[in-house]
Coordinates of C-alpha atoms in Angstrom, one line a residue:
Chain X
X1 CA 0.0 0.0 0.0
X2 CA 1.3 3.4 -1.0
X3 CA 1.9 5.9 1.8
X4 CA 0.2 9.3 1.1
X5 CA 2.6 11.9 -0.2
X6 CA 3.5 14.8 2.2
X7 CA 2.6 18.3 1.3
X8 CA 6.2 19.1 0.5
X9 CA 6.4 16.1 -2.0
X10 CA 3.1 17.2 -3.6
X11 CA 4.5 20.7 -4.1
X12 CA 7.6 19.2 -5.9
X13 CA 5.3 17.2 -8.1
X14 CA 3.2 20.2 -8.9
X15 CA 6.2 22.1 -10.2
X16 CA 6.9 19.4 -12.7
X17 CA 4.7 19.8 -15.8
X18 CA 4.4 16.0 -16.2
X19 CA 2.9 15.5 -12.7
X20 CA 1.4 18.9 -12.2
X21 CA -2.3 17.9 -12.7
X22 CA -2.0 14.7 -10.7
X23 CA -0.5 16.6 -7.8
X24 CA -3.2 19.2 -7.9
X25 CA -5.8 16.5 -7.9
X26 CA -4.3 15.0 -4.8
X27 CA -4.1 18.3 -3.0
X28 CA -7.7 19.1 -3.8
X29 CA -8.9 15.7 -2.7
X30 CA -6.9 16.1 0.5
X31 CA -8.1 19.5 1.5
X32 CA -11.4 20.2 -0.4
X33 CA -13.7 19.2 2.5
X34 CA -11.8 21.2 5.1
X35 CA -11.8 24.3 2.8
X36 CA -15.5 23.7 1.9
X37 CA -16.6 23.6 5.6
X38 CA -14.5 26.6 6.4
X39 CA -16.2 28.7 3.7
X40 CA -19.6 27.2 4.4
X41 CA -19.5 28.3 8.0
X42 CA -18.9 31.9 6.8
X43 CA -21.3 31.9 3.9
X44 CA -24.0 29.5 5.3
X45 CA -25.6 28.4 2.0
X46 CA -24.2 25.6 -0.2
X47 CA -24.7 27.6 -3.4
X48 CA -22.6 30.5 -2.3
X49 CA -20.0 28.2 -0.8
X50 CA -19.8 26.3 -4.1
X51 CA -19.2 29.5 -6.0
X52 CA -16.5 30.7 -3.6
X53 CA -14.9 27.3 -3.4
X54 CA -14.5 27.1 -7.2
X55 CA -12.9 30.6 -7.3
X56 CA -10.7 29.5 -4.4
X57 CA -9.5 26.3 -6.2
X58 CA -8.8 28.2 -9.4
X59 CA -6.7 30.7 -7.4
X60 CA -4.8 27.8 -5.8
X61 CA -4.0 26.3 -9.3
X62 CA -2.8 29.6 -10.5
X63 CA -0.8 30.6 -7.4
X64 CA 0.6 27.3 -6.2
X65 CA 3.7 27.7 -8.4
X66 CA 4.6 30.8 -6.5
X67 CA 3.9 29.4 -3.0
X68 CA 7.2 29.9 -1.2
X69 CA 6.6 27.4 1.7
X70 CA 7.1 30.0 4.4
X71 CA 4.1 28.4 6.0
X72 CA 2.4 25.1 5.8
X73 CA 0.4 24.4 2.7
X74 CA -2.9 24.1 4.6
X75 CA -2.3 27.5 6.2
X76 CA -1.8 29.0 2.7
X77 CA -5.0 27.2 1.5
X78 CA -7.0 28.5 4.4
X79 CA -5.8 32.0 3.8
X80 CA -7.0 31.9 0.2
X81 CA -10.3 30.4 1.3
X82 CA -10.8 33.0 4.0
X83 CA -10.1 35.8 1.6
X84 CA -12.4 34.3 -1.0
X85 CA -15.2 34.0 1.5
X86 CA -14.7 37.6 2.7
X87 CA -14.6 38.9 -0.9
X88 CA -17.8 37.0 -1.6
X89 CA -19.5 38.6 1.4
X90 CA -18.3 42.0 0.3
X91 CA -19.6 41.4 -3.3
X92 CA -23.0 40.3 -1.9
X93 CA -23.2 43.4 0.3
X94 CA -22.5 45.7 -2.7
X95 CA -25.0 43.9 -4.9
X96 CA -27.8 44.0 -2.4
X97 CA -26.7 47.4 -0.9
X98 CA -27.4 45.9 2.5
X99 CA -25.9 47.0 5.8
X100 CA -23.9 44.7 8.1
X101 CA -27.0 44.2 10.3
X102 CA -29.0 43.1 7.4
X103 CA -26.4 40.6 6.4
X104 CA -26.5 39.1 9.8
X105 CA -30.3 39.0 9.6
X106 CA -30.1 37.3 6.2
X107 CA -27.7 34.6 7.4
X108 CA -29.9 33.9 10.5
X109 CA -32.9 33.5 8.1
X110 CA -30.9 31.1 6.0
X111 CA -30.2 29.0 9.1
X112 CA -33.8 29.1 10.2
X113 CA -34.9 28.1 6.7
X114 CA -32.8 24.9 6.7
X115 CA -34.9 21.8 6.5
X116 CA -33.2 20.3 9.6
X117 CA -33.3 23.5 11.7
X118 CA -34.3 22.7 15.3
X119 CA -34.5 25.8 17.6
X120 CA -34.3 23.5 20.7
X121 CA -31.1 21.9 19.8
X122 CA -27.9 23.4 21.1
X123 CA -26.0 22.9 17.8
X124 CA -28.5 25.1 16.0
X125 CA -28.5 27.7 18.8
X126 CA -24.7 27.8 18.5
X127 CA -25.0 28.5 14.8
X128 CA -27.4 31.4 15.4
X129 CA -25.1 32.8 18.1
X130 CA -22.0 32.6 15.8
X131 CA -23.9 34.8 13.2
X132 CA -24.3 37.4 15.9
X133 CA -20.5 37.8 16.2
X134 CA -18.6 40.5 14.3
X135 CA -16.9 39.1 11.2
X136 CA -13.4 38.8 12.6
X137 CA -14.5 37.1 15.8
X138 CA -16.7 34.8 13.8
X139 CA -13.7 33.7 11.7
X140 CA -11.4 33.3 14.7
X141 CA -14.1 31.3 16.6
X142 CA -14.7 29.0 13.6
X143 CA -11.0 28.3 13.0
X144 CA -10.4 27.6 16.7
X145 CA -13.6 25.7 17.6
X146 CA -14.2 23.7 14.5
X147 CA -10.8 23.4 12.8
X148 CA -8.9 23.4 16.1
X149 CA -6.3 25.6 14.7
X150 CA -3.4 26.8 16.8
X151 CA -3.1 30.6 17.2
X152 CA 0.3 30.5 15.5
X153 CA -1.2 29.2 12.3
X154 CA -4.2 31.4 12.6
X155 CA -2.0 34.5 12.9
X156 CA -0.5 33.6 9.5
X157 CA -3.9 33.2 7.9
X158 CA -5.4 36.4 9.3
X159 CA -2.2 38.4 9.6
X160 CA -3.1 39.3 13.2
X161 CA -1.0 38.9 16.4
X162 CA -1.6 35.8 18.5
X163 CA -2.5 38.0 21.5
X164 CA -5.2 39.8 19.5
X165 CA -6.5 36.4 18.2
X166 CA -6.7 35.0 21.7
X167 CA -8.6 38.1 22.9
X168 CA -11.0 37.8 19.9
X169 CA -11.6 34.1 20.7
X170 CA -12.3 34.8 24.4
X171 CA -14.7 37.6 23.5
X172 CA -16.5 35.4 21.0
X173 CA -16.9 32.5 23.4
X174 CA -18.3 34.8 26.1
X175 CA -20.8 36.3 23.7
X176 CA -21.9 32.9 22.4
X177 CA -22.3 31.6 25.9
X178 CA -24.4 34.6 26.9
X179 CA -26.6 34.2 23.8
X180 CA -27.2 30.4 24.5
X181 CA -28.0 30.9 28.2
X182 CA -30.4 33.8 27.6
X183 CA -32.3 32.5 24.6
Chain E
X1 CA 2.7 23.7 19.2
X2 CA -0.8 23.6 20.7
X3 CA -2.6 20.3 20.7
X4 CA -6.2 19.4 20.5
X5 CA -6.3 18.8 24.3
X6 CA -5.0 22.3 24.9
X7 CA -7.7 23.8 22.7
X8 CA -10.4 21.8 24.4
X9 CA -9.1 22.6 27.9
X10 CA -9.1 26.3 27.0
X11 CA -12.7 26.1 25.9
X12 CA -13.8 24.3 29.1
X13 CA -12.1 27.0 31.2
X14 CA -13.8 29.7 29.2
X15 CA -17.2 28.2 28.8
X16 CA -18.2 24.7 30.1
X17 CA -21.6 25.3 28.4
X18 CA -20.1 25.6 24.9
X19 CA -17.6 22.8 25.6
X20 CA -20.4 20.4 26.2
X21 CA -22.3 21.2 23.0
X22 CA -21.9 18.2 20.6
X23 CA -19.8 19.2 17.6
X24 CA -22.3 17.7 15.2
X25 CA -22.3 19.1 11.7
X26 CA -25.7 20.6 11.2
X27 CA -25.2 21.4 7.6
X28 CA -25.8 19.1 4.6
X29 CA -24.3 19.0 1.1
X30 CA -25.8 17.4 -2.0
X31 CA -25.0 13.7 -2.3
X32 CA -21.7 13.0 -4.1
X33 CA -20.9 16.8 -4.2
X34 CA -17.2 16.3 -3.2
X35 CA -16.7 13.9 -6.2
X36 CA -17.9 16.6 -8.6
X37 CA -15.7 19.5 -7.5
X38 CA -12.5 18.4 -9.1
X39 CA -13.9 17.6 -12.6
X40 CA -15.7 20.9 -12.6
X41 CA -12.5 22.8 -11.6
X42 CA -10.3 20.9 -14.1
X43 CA -12.8 21.8 -16.9
X44 CA -12.4 25.5 -16.0
X45 CA -8.7 25.3 -15.7
X46 CA -8.3 23.4 -19.0
X47 CA -10.5 25.8 -20.9
X48 CA -7.8 26.7 -23.4
X49 CA -9.2 28.9 -26.2
X50 CA -6.4 27.9 -28.6
X51 CA -7.0 24.2 -28.1
X52 CA -10.7 24.7 -28.5
X53 CA -10.1 26.5 -31.8
X54 CA -7.8 23.7 -33.0
X55 CA -10.6 21.2 -32.5
X56 CA -13.2 23.4 -34.1
X57 CA -11.2 24.6 -37.1
X58 CA -7.6 23.6 -37.7
X59 CA -7.5 26.1 -40.6
X60 CA -8.5 29.1 -38.4
X61 CA -6.1 28.0 -35.6
X62 CA -3.2 27.7 -38.1
X63 CA -3.7 31.4 -39.3
X64 CA -1.1 33.8 -37.8
X65 CA -2.7 36.1 -35.3
X66 CA -1.1 39.2 -36.8
X67 CA -2.6 42.5 -36.0
X68 CA -3.5 44.3 -39.2
X69 CA -4.5 47.6 -37.6
X70 CA -2.1 50.4 -36.9
X71 CA -2.1 53.2 -34.3
X72 CA -0.6 56.7 -34.5
X73 CA 3.1 56.9 -33.6
X74 CA 3.8 57.2 -29.8
X75 CA 0.0 56.7 -29.2
X76 CA 0.4 54.4 -26.2
X77 CA 3.0 56.8 -24.5
X78 CA 0.6 59.7 -24.6
X79 CA -1.6 60.4 -21.6
X80 CA -5.0 58.8 -22.4
X81 CA -6.9 61.6 -20.6
X82 CA -5.9 65.1 -19.7
X83 CA -8.3 66.6 -17.2
X84 CA -6.7 70.1 -17.7
X85 CA -8.2 70.3 -21.2
X86 CA -11.7 70.0 -19.8
X87 CA -11.0 72.4 -16.9
X88 CA -9.8 75.1 -19.3
X89 CA -12.4 74.8 -22.0
X90 CA -15.6 73.7 -20.3
X91 CA -17.9 76.6 -19.3
X92 CA -19.8 76.0 -16.1
X93 CA -23.4 77.2 -16.3
X94 CA -25.3 77.2 -13.0
X95 CA -28.7 75.7 -13.6
X96 CA -30.5 77.3 -10.7
X97 CA -29.0 80.8 -10.5
X98 CA -31.1 83.7 -9.2
X99 CA -30.6 85.6 -12.5
X100 CA -31.9 82.7 -14.5
X101 CA -35.0 82.4 -12.3
X102 CA -35.7 86.1 -12.6
X103 CA -35.5 85.9 -16.4
X104 CA -38.0 83.0 -16.4
X105 CA -40.5 85.0 -14.3
X106 CA -40.2 88.1 -16.5
X107 CA -40.7 86.0 -19.7
X108 CA -43.9 84.4 -18.2
X109 CA -45.3 87.8 -17.1
X110 CA -44.7 89.2 -20.6
X111 CA -46.5 86.3 -22.2
X112 CA -49.5 86.7 -19.9
X113 CA -49.7 90.5 -20.5
X114 CA -49.4 90.0 -24.3
X115 CA -52.3 87.4 -24.3
X116 CA -54.5 89.7 -22.1
X117 CA -53.9 92.7 -24.4
X118 CA -54.7 90.6 -27.5
X119 CA -58.0 89.5 -26.0
X120 CA -59.0 93.1 -25.1
X121 CA -58.0 94.4 -28.6
X122 CA -59.9 91.5 -30.3
X123 CA -63.1 92.3 -28.2
X124 CA -62.9 96.0 -29.1
X125 CA -62.3 95.4 -32.8
X126 CA -65.2 92.7 -33.1
X127 CA -68.2 94.1 -31.3
X128 CA -70.7 92.1 -33.5
X129 CA -69.4 88.7 -32.1
X130 CA -71.5 87.7 -29.1
X131 CA -71.8 84.8 -26.9
X132 CA -74.5 82.1 -27.4
X133 CA -76.7 83.6 -24.6
X134 CA -76.8 87.1 -26.2
X135 CA -77.4 85.5 -29.6
X136 CA -80.6 83.7 -28.3
X137 CA -81.8 86.9 -26.7
X138 CA -81.2 88.9 -30.0
X139 CA -83.0 86.3 -32.1
X140 CA -86.2 86.6 -29.9
X141 CA -86.0 90.4 -30.2
X142 CA -85.5 90.2 -34.0
X143 CA -88.5 87.7 -34.5
X144 CA -90.8 90.1 -32.6
X145 CA -89.9 92.7 -35.2
X146 CA -90.9 90.6 -38.2
X147 CA -94.5 90.8 -39.3
X148 CA -96.7 87.6 -39.3
X149 CA -97.2 87.3 -43.1
X150 CA -93.5 87.2 -43.7
X151 CA -93.0 84.5 -41.1
X152 CA -95.9 82.5 -42.6
X153 CA -94.4 82.6 -46.0
X154 CA -91.0 81.6 -44.7
X155 CA -92.4 78.6 -42.7
X156 CA -94.6 77.3 -45.6
X157 CA -91.6 77.4 -48.0
X158 CA -89.5 75.4 -45.5
X159 CA -91.4 72.1 -44.8
X160 CA -89.1 70.9 -42.1
X161 CA -89.7 74.1 -40.1
X162 CA -93.4 73.6 -40.8
X163 CA -93.4 70.2 -39.2
X164 CA -91.5 71.5 -36.3
X165 CA -94.0 74.3 -35.8
X166 CA -96.8 71.8 -36.0
X167 CA -95.3 69.5 -33.5
X168 CA -94.5 72.4 -31.2
X169 CA -98.0 73.7 -31.5
X170 CA -99.5 70.2 -30.7
X171 CA -97.3 69.8 -27.7
X172 CA -98.0 73.3 -26.5
X173 CA -101.8 73.1 -26.8
X174 CA -101.9 69.6 -25.3
X175 CA -104.5 68.3 -27.8
X176 CA -106.3 65.0 -27.2
X177 CA -105.5 62.9 -30.3
X178 CA -108.4 60.4 -29.9
X179 CA -110.8 63.4 -29.7
X180 CA -109.3 64.9 -32.8
X181 CA -109.5 61.6 -34.8
X182 CA -113.3 61.4 -34.1
X183 CA -113.7 64.4 -36.4
X184 CA -112.0 62.6 -39.3
X185 CA -114.0 60.0 -41.2
X186 CA -112.6 56.5 -42.0
X187 CA -112.3 57.2 -45.7
X188 CA -109.8 60.0 -45.1
X189 CA -107.8 57.9 -42.6
X190 CA -107.6 55.0 -45.1
X191 CA -106.5 57.4 -47.9
X192 CA -103.8 58.8 -45.6
X193 CA -102.5 55.4 -44.7
X194 CA -102.4 54.3 -48.4
X195 CA -100.6 57.5 -49.4
X196 CA -98.0 57.2 -46.5
X197 CA -97.3 53.5 -46.6
X198 CA -93.6 54.0 -46.2
X199 CA -94.3 55.4 -42.7
X200 CA -95.8 52.0 -41.7
X201 CA -92.8 50.2 -43.1
X202 CA -90.5 52.3 -41.1

């Protein structure tokens, strides 16, 4: 049985024209679900997530040659995915000329419209509480809570100091707890 | 490097409530979605216009893509847009200046005065033209001045007027038709009917 290639080996393969496509396939298969769920937690709907994910993967294909390996591959992928999701949110805001409050309201409505939505279940209450957070805190909470990402990696993705990220996470947790206990 | 246990411990310290929430994924994706991503992306990535043209028309793809158009010398080195030109040449005209508004009011007043003076002048120069009410009053006055024989002659020579006068007279005098018919014998009635059959047909 073949052992899976490491990210470093995959990157070497990607730089060779003969194995470029095969390497890209492997990278996508390895990370597509993680990237998808990271974007989905920010954009909520599958349709929006699918659009953002496609743009994200095309950018990865175009930019992977220039990846300098200063950070881990998955950090770089998450950074592209986060930027793509934020760009998508900005575009949606401009299209609909809605305010930030309206965007939060829209996302909450999407959650409540889900066929499996159950207002009594804590998992769903948690989703509603996350949408109440400011954008940056929402990203930090998702990366820490769901992706269990160390602050060090997160700081490379969000270009923010570890101390600031830790503060953001603590604030986010307290706000979510308050929402869950009071609803 | 932090471990999963560190992250969980941090959350338990911050909020035991959230730490106890099951990390179930509440969202769903269409069945088989993750198998469709890669082919879709590869299709976009491999979208090569040159290869597409080669498949569609080898002849067209073999033609050299030489630009046949020319541009003036040094065209691309020139500034594409010089805002100064517009600043120097364009004349700014204020749309809502006080002077403009005053001119509009003066023009409107002049037109109203002109129309008023025209009506007065027209009235003075055409005294014979009257309104319908004065016309009716004048007609009554004029008819009173005409003698009866002249009116009789005019009515008899204009049968339509004659009929109208007859109808008017009948209506005014409120004559009982049945009583009037009693004075006419049957022979005269039959003759009238024969002579005026077209009336019955109508």
